[in-house]
CSV table of C-alpha atoms in Angstrom, one decimal:
chain,number,residue,atom,x,y,z
A,1,MET,CA,-69.5,-36.2,-57.6
A,2,THR,CA,-68.4,-37.4,-54.3
A,3,THR,CA,-65.6,-35.4,-52.5
A,4,THR,CA,-63.3,-37.3,-50.2
A,5,THR,CA,-61.4,-35.6,-47.4
A,6,PRO,CA,-57.7,-36.7,-47.1
A,7,PHE,CA,-56.4,-38.0,-43.8
A,8,PRO,CA,-53.6,-35.9,-42.2
A,9,ALA,CA,-50.2,-37.3,-42.7
A,10,ASP,CA,-48.5,-39.2,-39.8
A,11,GLU,CA,-45.6,-37.0,-38.8
A,12,ARG,CA,-44.5,-38.9,-35.7
A,13,GLY,CA,-41.7,-40.7,-37.4
A,14,SER,CA,-40.1,-37.5,-38.7
A,15,ILE,CA,-40.4,-35.8,-35.3
A,16,ALA,CA,-38.6,-38.7,-33.7
A,17,ILE,CA,-35.8,-38.4,-36.3
A,18,ILE,CA,-35.4,-34.7,-35.7
A,19,PHE,CA,-35.4,-35.2,-32.0
A,20,GLY,CA,-32.8,-37.9,-32.2
A,21,PHE,CA,-30.7,-35.7,-34.4
A,22,VAL,CA,-30.9,-32.8,-31.9
A,23,LEU,CA,-29.9,-35.2,-29.1
A,24,MET,CA,-26.9,-36.3,-31.1
A,25,ILE,CA,-25.9,-32.7,-31.7
A,26,LEU,CA,-26.3,-31.9,-28.0
A,27,ALA,CA,-24.3,-35.0,-27.0
A,28,LEU,CA,-21.6,-34.0,-29.4
A,29,PHE,CA,-21.3,-30.5,-28.0
A,30,THR,CA,-21.4,-31.8,-24.5
A,31,GLY,CA,-18.6,-34.2,-25.4
A,32,LEU,CA,-16.6,-31.4,-27.0
A,33,ALA,CA,-17.0,-29.4,-23.8
A,34,VAL,CA,-15.6,-32.3,-21.8
A,35,ASP,CA,-12.6,-32.6,-24.2
A,36,LEU,CA,-12.0,-28.9,-24.2
A,37,SER,CA,-12.2,-28.8,-20.4
A,38,ARG,CA,-9.6,-31.7,-20.3
A,39,ALA,CA,-7.3,-29.9,-22.7
A,40,TYR,CA,-7.6,-26.7,-20.6
A,41,GLY,CA,-6.6,-28.6,-17.5
A,42,VAL,CA,-3.6,-30.0,-19.3
A,43,SER,CA,-2.7,-26.6,-20.6
A,44,SER,CA,-2.8,-25.2,-17.0
A,45,PHE,CA,-0.5,-27.8,-15.4
A,46,VAL,CA,1.9,-27.7,-18.4
A,47,SER,CA,2.1,-23.9,-18.1
A,48,SER,CA,2.8,-24.2,-14.4
A,49,ALA,CA,5.5,-26.9,-15.0
A,50,LEU,CA,7.1,-24.6,-17.6
A,51,ASP,CA,7.1,-21.6,-15.3
A,52,SER,CA,8.8,-23.7,-12.6
A,53,THR,CA,11.3,-25.1,-15.0
A,54,ALA,CA,12.1,-21.7,-16.5
A,55,LEU,CA,12.6,-20.2,-13.0
A,56,ALA,CA,14.9,-23.1,-12.0
A,57,VAL,CA,17.0,-22.6,-15.2
A,58,ALA,CA,17.2,-18.9,-14.5
A,59,ARG,CA,18.5,-19.5,-11.0
A,60,GLU,CA,21.1,-21.9,-12.3
A,61,LEU,CA,22.3,-19.3,-14.9
A,62,GLN,CA,22.6,-16.7,-12.2
A,63,THR,CA,25.0,-18.8,-10.2
A,64,ARG,CA,27.1,-20.7,-12.8
A,65,ASP,CA,28.0,-20.8,-16.4
A,66,MET,CA,26.2,-23.4,-18.5
A,67,SER,CA,26.5,-24.5,-22.1
A,68,ASN,CA,23.3,-24.6,-24.2
A,69,GLN,CA,23.4,-28.4,-24.0
A,70,GLU,CA,23.6,-28.3,-20.2
A,71,VAL,CA,20.7,-25.9,-20.1
A,72,GLN,CA,18.6,-28.1,-22.3
A,73,GLN,CA,19.4,-31.2,-20.3
A,74,PHE,CA,18.8,-29.5,-16.9
A,75,ALA,CA,15.5,-28.1,-18.2
A,76,GLN,CA,14.2,-31.3,-19.6
A,77,THR,CA,15.0,-33.3,-16.5
A,78,ARG,CA,13.3,-30.7,-14.3
A,79,PHE,CA,10.2,-30.6,-16.6
A,80,ASP,CA,10.0,-34.4,-16.9
A,81,ALA,CA,10.0,-34.7,-13.1
A,82,LEU,CA,7.2,-32.1,-12.7
A,83,ILE,CA,5.1,-33.8,-15.3
A,84,ALA,CA,5.7,-37.3,-13.9
A,85,GLY,CA,4.4,-36.0,-10.5
A,86,ASN,CA,1.1,-34.8,-11.9
A,87,ARG,CA,-1.8,-37.3,-12.2
A,88,LYS,CA,-3.3,-35.5,-15.2
A,89,ALA,CA,-0.3,-36.6,-17.2
A,90,GLU,CA,-1.3,-40.3,-16.8
A,91,SER,CA,-4.2,-40.2,-19.3
A,92,GLY,CA,-2.5,-41.0,-22.5
A,93,ILE,CA,-1.1,-37.5,-23.0
A,94,THR,CA,2.2,-37.4,-25.0
A,95,PHE,CA,4.8,-34.7,-24.7
A,96,ASP,CA,7.5,-33.7,-27.2
A,97,SER,CA,10.9,-32.6,-25.9
A,98,ILE,CA,10.8,-29.1,-24.6
A,99,ALA,CA,12.5,-26.3,-26.6
A,100,VAL,CA,14.8,-24.1,-24.6
A,101,SER,CA,16.2,-20.8,-25.8
A,102,VAL,CA,18.7,-18.6,-23.9
A,103,ASN,CA,19.4,-15.1,-25.0
A,104,ARG,CA,22.6,-14.4,-23.1
A,105,ASP,CA,22.8,-10.8,-24.2
A,106,GLU,CA,19.4,-9.9,-22.8
A,107,GLU,CA,19.6,-12.6,-20.1
A,108,VAL,CA,16.3,-14.1,-21.0
A,109,VAL,CA,15.2,-17.8,-20.9
A,110,GLU,CA,12.3,-19.0,-23.1
A,111,ILE,CA,10.9,-22.5,-22.8
A,112,SER,CA,8.1,-24.1,-24.8
A,113,ALA,CA,6.4,-27.5,-24.8
A,114,ALA,CA,4.0,-29.2,-27.2
A,115,SER,CA,1.7,-31.9,-26.0
A,116,VAL,CA,-1.0,-34.1,-27.6
A,117,VAL,CA,-4.2,-34.8,-25.7
A,118,PRO,CA,-6.4,-37.7,-26.9
A,119,THR,CA,-10.1,-36.9,-27.1
A,120,TYR,CA,-13.1,-38.8,-25.9
A,121,PHE,CA,-15.8,-37.3,-28.1
A,122,ALA,CA,-14.2,-35.0,-30.6
A,123,GLY,CA,-13.3,-38.1,-32.6
A,124,LEU,CA,-16.9,-38.2,-33.8
A,125,ALA,CA,-16.2,-35.0,-35.6
A,126,GLY,CA,-12.9,-36.3,-37.0
A,127,HIS,CA,-10.6,-34.9,-34.3
A,128,ASP,CA,-9.0,-37.8,-32.3
A,129,THR,CA,-6.5,-35.5,-30.5
A,130,MET,CA,-6.0,-31.9,-29.5
A,131,ASN,CA,-2.7,-30.1,-29.5
A,132,VAL,CA,-1.7,-28.0,-26.5
A,133,ASN,CA,1.2,-25.6,-26.9
A,134,GLU,CA,2.5,-23.5,-23.9
A,135,SER,CA,5.6,-21.4,-23.3
A,136,SER,CA,7.3,-19.5,-20.5
A,137,ARG,CA,9.7,-16.6,-20.5
A,138,VAL,CA,11.9,-15.5,-17.6
A,139,ASP,CA,14.3,-12.5,-17.2
A,140,TYR,CA,17.2,-13.8,-15.1
A,141,ASN,CA,19.0,-10.5,-14.9
A,142,VAL,CA,17.2,-9.7,-11.7
A,143,ARG,CA,18.4,-7.3,-9.1
A,144,VAL,CA,20.8,-8.5,-6.5
A,145,VAL,CA,19.9,-8.5,-2.8
A,146,GLU,CA,21.6,-6.7,0.1
A,147,LEU,CA,20.0,-8.2,3.2
A,148,SER,CA,20.9,-7.4,6.8
A,149,LEU,CA,19.7,-9.7,9.6
A,150,MET,CA,19.0,-8.2,13.0
A,151,LEU,CA,19.5,-11.2,15.3
A,152,ASP,CA,18.2,-11.3,18.9
A,153,VAL,CA,20.9,-12.8,21.1
A,154,THR,CA,19.5,-11.6,24.4
A,155,GLY,CA,19.3,-13.8,27.5
A,156,SER,CA,15.8,-15.0,26.8
A,157,MET,CA,17.1,-16.6,23.6
A,158,SER,CA,19.3,-19.0,25.5
A,159,GLY,CA,18.9,-22.8,25.1
A,160,LEU,CA,16.7,-24.2,22.4
A,161,LYS,CA,15.9,-20.7,21.0
A,162,ILE,CA,19.4,-19.7,20.1
A,163,ASN,CA,19.9,-23.1,18.4
A,164,ALA,CA,16.6,-22.5,16.4
A,165,LEU,CA,17.9,-19.1,15.4
A,166,LYS,CA,21.2,-20.5,14.1
A,167,LEU,CA,19.3,-23.1,12.0
A,168,ALA,CA,17.0,-20.5,10.6
A,169,ALA,CA,19.7,-18.0,9.8
A,170,LYS,CA,21.8,-20.7,8.1
A,171,ASP,CA,18.7,-21.8,6.1
A,172,LEU,CA,18.3,-18.3,4.9
A,173,VAL,CA,22.0,-18.0,3.9
A,174,GLU,CA,21.8,-21.2,1.9
A,175,GLU,CA,18.7,-20.0,0.1
A,176,ILE,CA,19.9,-16.5,-0.7
A,177,ILE,CA,23.7,-17.0,-1.2
A,178,PRO,CA,24.7,-19.0,-4.3
A,179,GLU,CA,27.1,-21.9,-3.7
A,180,GLN,CA,29.4,-20.4,-6.2
A,181,PRO,CA,28.7,-16.6,-6.1
A,182,ARG,CA,29.7,-14.4,-9.0
A,183,SER,CA,31.2,-11.0,-8.8
A,184,LYS,CA,27.7,-9.5,-8.8
A,185,SER,CA,25.8,-11.6,-6.2
A,186,ASN,CA,23.5,-11.4,-3.3
A,187,ARG,CA,25.0,-10.4,0.0
A,188,VAL,CA,24.0,-10.8,3.7
A,189,ALA,CA,25.0,-8.9,6.8
A,190,LEU,CA,24.6,-9.9,10.4
A,191,ALA,CA,23.8,-7.6,13.3
A,192,PRO,CA,23.5,-9.6,16.5
A,193,TYR,CA,22.3,-7.4,19.4
A,194,SER,CA,21.3,-7.6,23.1
A,195,ALA,CA,21.8,-4.6,25.4
A,196,SER,CA,24.5,-3.4,22.9
A,197,VAL,CA,26.1,-4.3,19.6
A,198,ASN,CA,29.6,-5.6,19.3
A,199,ALA,CA,31.2,-3.4,16.6
A,200,GLY,CA,34.4,-5.4,16.8
A,201,SER,CA,37.2,-4.0,14.6
A,202,TYR,CA,34.8,-1.1,13.6
A,203,ALA,CA,34.4,0.2,17.1
A,204,GLU,CA,37.1,2.9,16.7
A,205,ASP,CA,35.6,4.1,13.4
A,206,VAL,CA,32.2,4.6,14.8
A,207,THR,CA,33.0,6.2,18.2
A,208,ALA,CA,34.7,9.4,19.2
A,209,SER,CA,38.5,9.3,19.8
A,210,ASN,CA,38.0,10.2,23.4
A,211,ALA,CA,35.4,7.6,24.1
A,212,ASN,CA,36.0,5.8,27.4
A,213,ASN,CA,34.9,2.4,26.1
A,214,ILE,CA,35.3,-0.7,28.3
A,215,ASP,CA,35.0,-3.1,25.3
A,216,THR,CA,34.3,-3.0,21.6
A,217,CYS,CA,30.5,-2.7,22.1
A,218,VAL,CA,28.5,0.4,21.3
A,219,VAL,CA,25.0,1.7,22.1
A,220,ALA,CA,22.7,4.1,20.4
A,221,ARG,CA,23.4,7.6,19.1
A,222,VAL,CA,22.0,10.7,20.7
A,223,GLY,CA,21.3,14.1,19.1
A,224,SER,CA,20.1,14.9,15.6
A,225,ALA,CA,21.6,11.7,14.1
A,226,LYS,CA,19.9,9.2,16.4
A,227,LEU,CA,17.1,8.4,13.9
A,228,THR,CA,19.2,8.6,10.7
A,229,ASP,CA,21.7,6.5,8.9
A,230,GLU,CA,24.1,9.4,8.9
A,231,ARG,CA,27.7,8.3,8.7
A,232,PRO,CA,29.5,8.1,12.1
A,233,ASP,CA,31.4,11.4,12.5
A,234,ALA,CA,31.6,14.4,14.8
A,235,GLY,CA,28.2,14.9,16.3
A,236,ALA,CA,27.0,11.6,14.9
A,237,TYR,CA,29.3,9.1,16.7
A,238,LEU,CA,27.8,6.1,18.6
A,239,GLU,CA,27.8,6.2,22.3
A,240,VAL,CA,29.8,3.8,24.5
A,241,VAL,CA,29.2,2.4,28.0
A,242,SER,CA,31.8,3.3,30.6
A,243,ASP,CA,32.0,2.4,34.2
A,244,GLY,CA,29.4,5.1,34.9
A,245,ALA,CA,26.8,3.7,32.5
A,246,ASN,CA,23.1,4.2,33.3
A,247,ALA,CA,20.4,2.1,31.7
A,248,THR,CA,16.9,3.6,31.3
A,249,ASP,CA,13.6,2.1,30.2
A,250,ILE,CA,14.2,-1.0,32.2
A,251,ASP,CA,13.5,-2.3,35.7
A,252,PRO,CA,15.2,0.4,37.8
A,253,HIS,CA,16.4,-2.1,40.3
A,254,GLN,CA,18.6,-3.7,37.6
A,255,GLY,CA,20.7,-0.6,37.1
A,256,ASP,CA,23.9,-1.1,35.2
A,257,SER,CA,23.5,-4.9,35.3
A,258,ALA,CA,21.3,-4.6,32.3
A,259,TYR,CA,24.4,-4.0,30.2
A,260,ALA,CA,25.9,-6.8,28.2
A,261,CYS,CA,28.3,-6.9,25.3
A,262,PRO,CA,27.5,-9.7,22.8
A,263,GLU,CA,30.3,-12.1,22.2
A,264,THR,CA,29.6,-12.2,18.4
A,265,GLU,CA,30.7,-9.2,16.4
A,266,VAL,CA,28.7,-7.7,13.6
A,267,LEU,CA,29.5,-9.0,10.1
A,268,PRO,CA,29.1,-6.5,7.2
A,269,LEU,CA,27.7,-7.6,3.8
A,270,SER,CA,29.2,-10.9,2.7
A,271,LYS,CA,28.6,-13.3,-0.2
A,272,SER,CA,30.5,-16.2,1.4
A,273,ARG,CA,28.3,-19.0,2.9
A,274,SER,CA,31.2,-20.3,5.0
A,275,VAL,CA,32.0,-16.9,6.5
A,276,LEU,CA,28.4,-16.2,7.3
A,277,ASN,CA,27.7,-19.6,8.7
A,278,GLU,CA,30.9,-19.5,10.9
A,279,ARG,CA,29.7,-16.2,12.4
A,280,ILE,CA,26.2,-17.6,12.9
A,281,ASN,CA,27.5,-20.6,14.7
A,282,SER,CA,29.3,-18.3,17.2
A,283,LEU,CA,26.1,-16.8,18.4
A,284,SER,CA,25.4,-17.0,22.2
A,285,ALA,CA,22.7,-15.5,24.3
A,286,ALA,CA,23.0,-13.0,27.2
A,287,GLY,CA,21.7,-9.6,28.2
A,288,TYR,CA,18.7,-7.3,28.0
A,289,THR,CA,17.0,-6.2,24.8
A,290,ALA,CA,18.0,-2.9,23.1
A,291,GLY,CA,15.8,-3.5,20.1
A,292,HIS,CA,16.2,0.0,18.7
A,293,LEU,CA,20.0,-0.6,18.6
A,294,GLY,CA,19.6,-3.8,16.6
A,295,THR,CA,17.3,-2.0,14.3
A,296,ALA,CA,19.7,0.8,13.7
A,297,TRP,CA,22.7,-1.5,13.0
A,298,ALA,CA,20.6,-3.6,10.6
A,299,TRP,CA,20.1,-0.4,8.6
A,300,TYR,CA,23.6,0.9,8.9
A,301,MET,CA,25.1,-2.2,7.4
A,302,ILE,CA,23.2,-1.7,4.1
A,303,SER,CA,23.4,2.1,4.1
A,304,PRO,CA,25.6,3.7,1.5
A,305,GLU,CA,26.2,6.5,4.1
A,306,TRP,CA,28.4,3.9,5.9
A,307,LYS,CA,30.6,3.1,2.9
A,308,SER,CA,33.6,4.7,4.7
A,309,VAL,CA,33.2,2.1,7.5
A,310,PHE,CA,32.2,-1.0,5.5
A,311,LYS,CA,34.6,-1.0,2.6
A,312,GLY,CA,35.7,-3.2,-0.2
A,313,ASN,CA,33.5,-6.3,-0.8
A,314,SER,CA,31.3,-5.2,2.0
A,315,LYS,CA,30.6,-1.7,0.7
A,316,PRO,CA,26.8,-1.1,0.4
A,317,ALA,CA,25.4,0.0,-2.9
A,318,ARG,CA,23.8,3.3,-3.5
A,319,TYR,CA,20.1,3.8,-2.7
A,320,ASP,CA,19.4,4.7,-6.3
A,321,ASP,CA,21.0,1.6,-7.8
A,322,GLU,CA,18.1,0.0,-9.7
A,323,ASP,CA,19.9,-3.3,-9.8
A,324,VAL,CA,19.9,-3.7,-6.0
A,325,ILE,CA,17.2,-4.6,-3.5
A,326,LYS,CA,18.0,-3.3,0.0
A,327,SER,CA,16.2,-5.1,2.8
A,328,VAL,CA,16.5,-5.9,6.5
A,329,LEU,CA,15.0,-8.7,8.6
A,330,LEU,CA,14.2,-7.7,12.2
A,331,MET,CA,13.9,-10.6,14.7
A,332,THR,CA,13.2,-10.7,18.4
A,333,ASP,CA,11.5,-12.9,21.0
A,334,GLY,CA,10.8,-10.2,23.6
A,335,ALA,CA,9.9,-6.6,24.4
A,336,TYR,CA,12.5,-3.8,23.7
A,337,ASN,CA,13.3,-2.8,27.2
A,338,THR,CA,16.8,-1.3,27.4
A,339,MET,CA,18.2,2.1,26.5
A,340,PHE,CA,21.4,3.8,27.6
A,341,SER,CA,23.0,7.2,27.9
A,342,GLY,CA,21.3,10.5,27.2
A,343,SER,CA,18.0,9.2,25.9
A,344,GLN,CA,15.8,10.3,28.8
A,345,GLY,CA,12.1,10.4,27.7
A,346,ASP,CA,12.7,8.0,24.8
A,347,THR,CA,11.9,4.3,24.8
A,348,SER,CA,13.6,1.5,22.9
A,349,ASP,CA,10.3,0.5,21.4
A,350,GLN,CA,9.3,4.0,20.0
A,351,THR,CA,12.9,4.7,18.8
A,352,ALA,CA,12.8,1.4,16.8
A,353,ARG,CA,9.6,2.4,15.2
A,354,ASP,CA,11.0,5.8,14.3
A,355,LEU,CA,14.1,4.1,12.8
A,356,CYS,CA,11.8,1.8,10.8
A,357,ASP,CA,9.9,4.8,9.4
A,358,ALA,CA,13.2,6.4,8.4
A,359,MET,CA,14.7,3.4,6.6
A,360,LYS,CA,11.4,2.6,4.8
A,361,ALA,CA,11.4,6.2,3.5
A,362,LYS,CA,14.8,5.4,1.9
A,363,GLY,CA,13.2,2.5,0.1
A,364,VAL,CA,14.5,-0.3,2.4
A,365,ILE,CA,12.2,-3.3,2.5
A,366,VAL,CA,11.6,-4.3,6.1
A,367,TYR,CA,10.7,-7.9,7.1
A,368,ALA,CA,10.0,-8.8,10.7
A,369,VAL,CA,9.8,-12.1,12.6
A,370,ALA,CA,8.3,-12.4,16.1
A,371,PHE,CA,9.6,-15.6,17.7
A,372,GLU,CA,7.5,-16.6,20.7
A,373,ALA,CA,7.2,-12.9,21.4
A,374,GLY,CA,4.7,-11.0,23.5
A,375,GLU,CA,2.0,-8.7,22.3
A,376,LEU,CA,4.0,-5.5,22.6
A,377,SER,CA,6.9,-7.0,20.5
A,378,GLU,CA,4.5,-8.2,17.9
A,379,GLU,CA,2.9,-4.8,17.6
A,380,THR,CA,6.3,-3.1,17.1
A,381,LEU,CA,7.5,-5.7,14.5
A,382,ARG,CA,4.2,-5.5,12.7
A,383,TYR,CA,4.5,-1.7,12.6
A,384,CYS,CA,8.0,-1.9,11.3
A,385,ALA,CA,7.3,-4.4,8.5
A,386,THR,CA,6.8,-2.9,5.1
A,387,SER,CA,3.3,-4.6,4.9
A,388,ASN,CA,1.4,-7.4,6.6
A,389,THR,CA,2.8,-9.8,4.1
A,390,HIS,CA,6.3,-8.9,5.3
A,391,TYR,CA,5.5,-9.8,8.9
A,392,PHE,CA,5.8,-13.3,10.3
A,393,THR,CA,5.1,-15.0,13.7
A,394,ALA,CA,6.8,-18.2,14.8
A,395,ASP,CA,6.0,-20.4,17.8
A,396,ASP,CA,8.6,-23.1,17.4
A,397,THR,CA,11.8,-24.0,15.6
A,398,ASN,CA,10.2,-25.2,12.4
A,399,GLU,CA,8.0,-22.1,12.1
A,400,LEU,CA,11.1,-19.8,12.6
A,401,ARG,CA,13.0,-21.7,9.9
A,402,THR,CA,10.1,-21.5,7.5
A,403,ALA,CA,9.7,-17.7,8.1
A,404,PHE,CA,13.4,-17.1,7.4
A,405,VAL,CA,13.3,-19.2,4.2
A,406,ASN,CA,10.1,-17.5,3.0
A,407,VAL,CA,11.8,-14.2,3.3
A,408,ALA,CA,14.8,-15.4,1.3
A,409,LYS,CA,12.6,-17.0,-1.4
A,410,GLU,CA,10.6,-13.8,-1.7
A,411,LEU,CA,13.7,-11.7,-2.1
A,412,THR,CA,15.2,-14.0,-4.7
A,413,SER,CA,12.1,-14.9,-6.6
A,414,LEU,CA,12.1,-14.0,-10.3
A,415,ARG,CA,9.3,-12.2,-12.0
A,416,LEU,CA,7.8,-14.0,-15.0
A,417,THR,CA,7.5,-11.7,-17.9
A,418,ASP,CA,4.6,-11.5,-20.3
């Protein structure tokens, strides 16, 4: 019997089919990855738009009463504008109307949005679209701000510089003070300084009854209270300049000519834009730089220890009030070079640093802006600032305005909740 050996089967066709099937699976997964990546990008910019919208709604609710309908309309307009400005929204994506919920008892805003993203490849698996749902939640019962501005009005600030300072300070006021403030609202104080501080109507309250003052300006304290925010009283009154004044820590050839009394008086905490702007507009530049004195008054005006001086609507809140953020903004364009009275051995620069240490120990947030300042001034302001992120430099008007606005925005920013 003859035995025949079978030929091996030709498997090339089946291998090709399997290979093609694998390629199709790989292509499908690659396509799904592309679709998922696109959906993730949409999710990211929708989430960002919702966060921005929720913050805007919260700020509005802080400053004015709004009905639920007004809130919905305001939020939808804001969200639509943000979406329209994003190129990723031009790829056939559709958006439902956003849903806005306001819990007025807990003072919380919640906003959600649903969007439909068309797919390029998932349709092969029966999914022509992907749904993207995002939400944002904001607590608008934020703490109010008490901010005191130490404003350099020394002679070196004359001309374009003082005008730049006025613009920057008014920008900050507009950013931090609501147009229609409520009973519980942010407040700003102004502490202009040069070689002295003009205490105005408060001069009698902060100086000794037998002080031989030639005007309403005061200089630094001496003794144990000089580095504190202790209320002005016996042993803690501020010094004044009389005809026999003697300036130290300056060019000795200048003598008493270093003294100058700023024309603009201090303004305690106020929530009125018009009052603040009127005082800012009155700023004028003259005199030497007693930076430690400006630092001290910026602190005094938010200190609860001075509530017997700054009363009524200007009374500072307690340090332990958890609903209040206490802060100062220190600003100068030059070295601290002037000190009066019995402060032999001290310097304006070191005294300012010591005062900064003391106020930061009380929980005061310190911002600092060096405006076309020298190296020594920058070192002092950087030291005084709460951190490097609280310190700014500015070399022109625009940079100064930006720095002031950034301070205001940081203080008034709302924290997004989980």
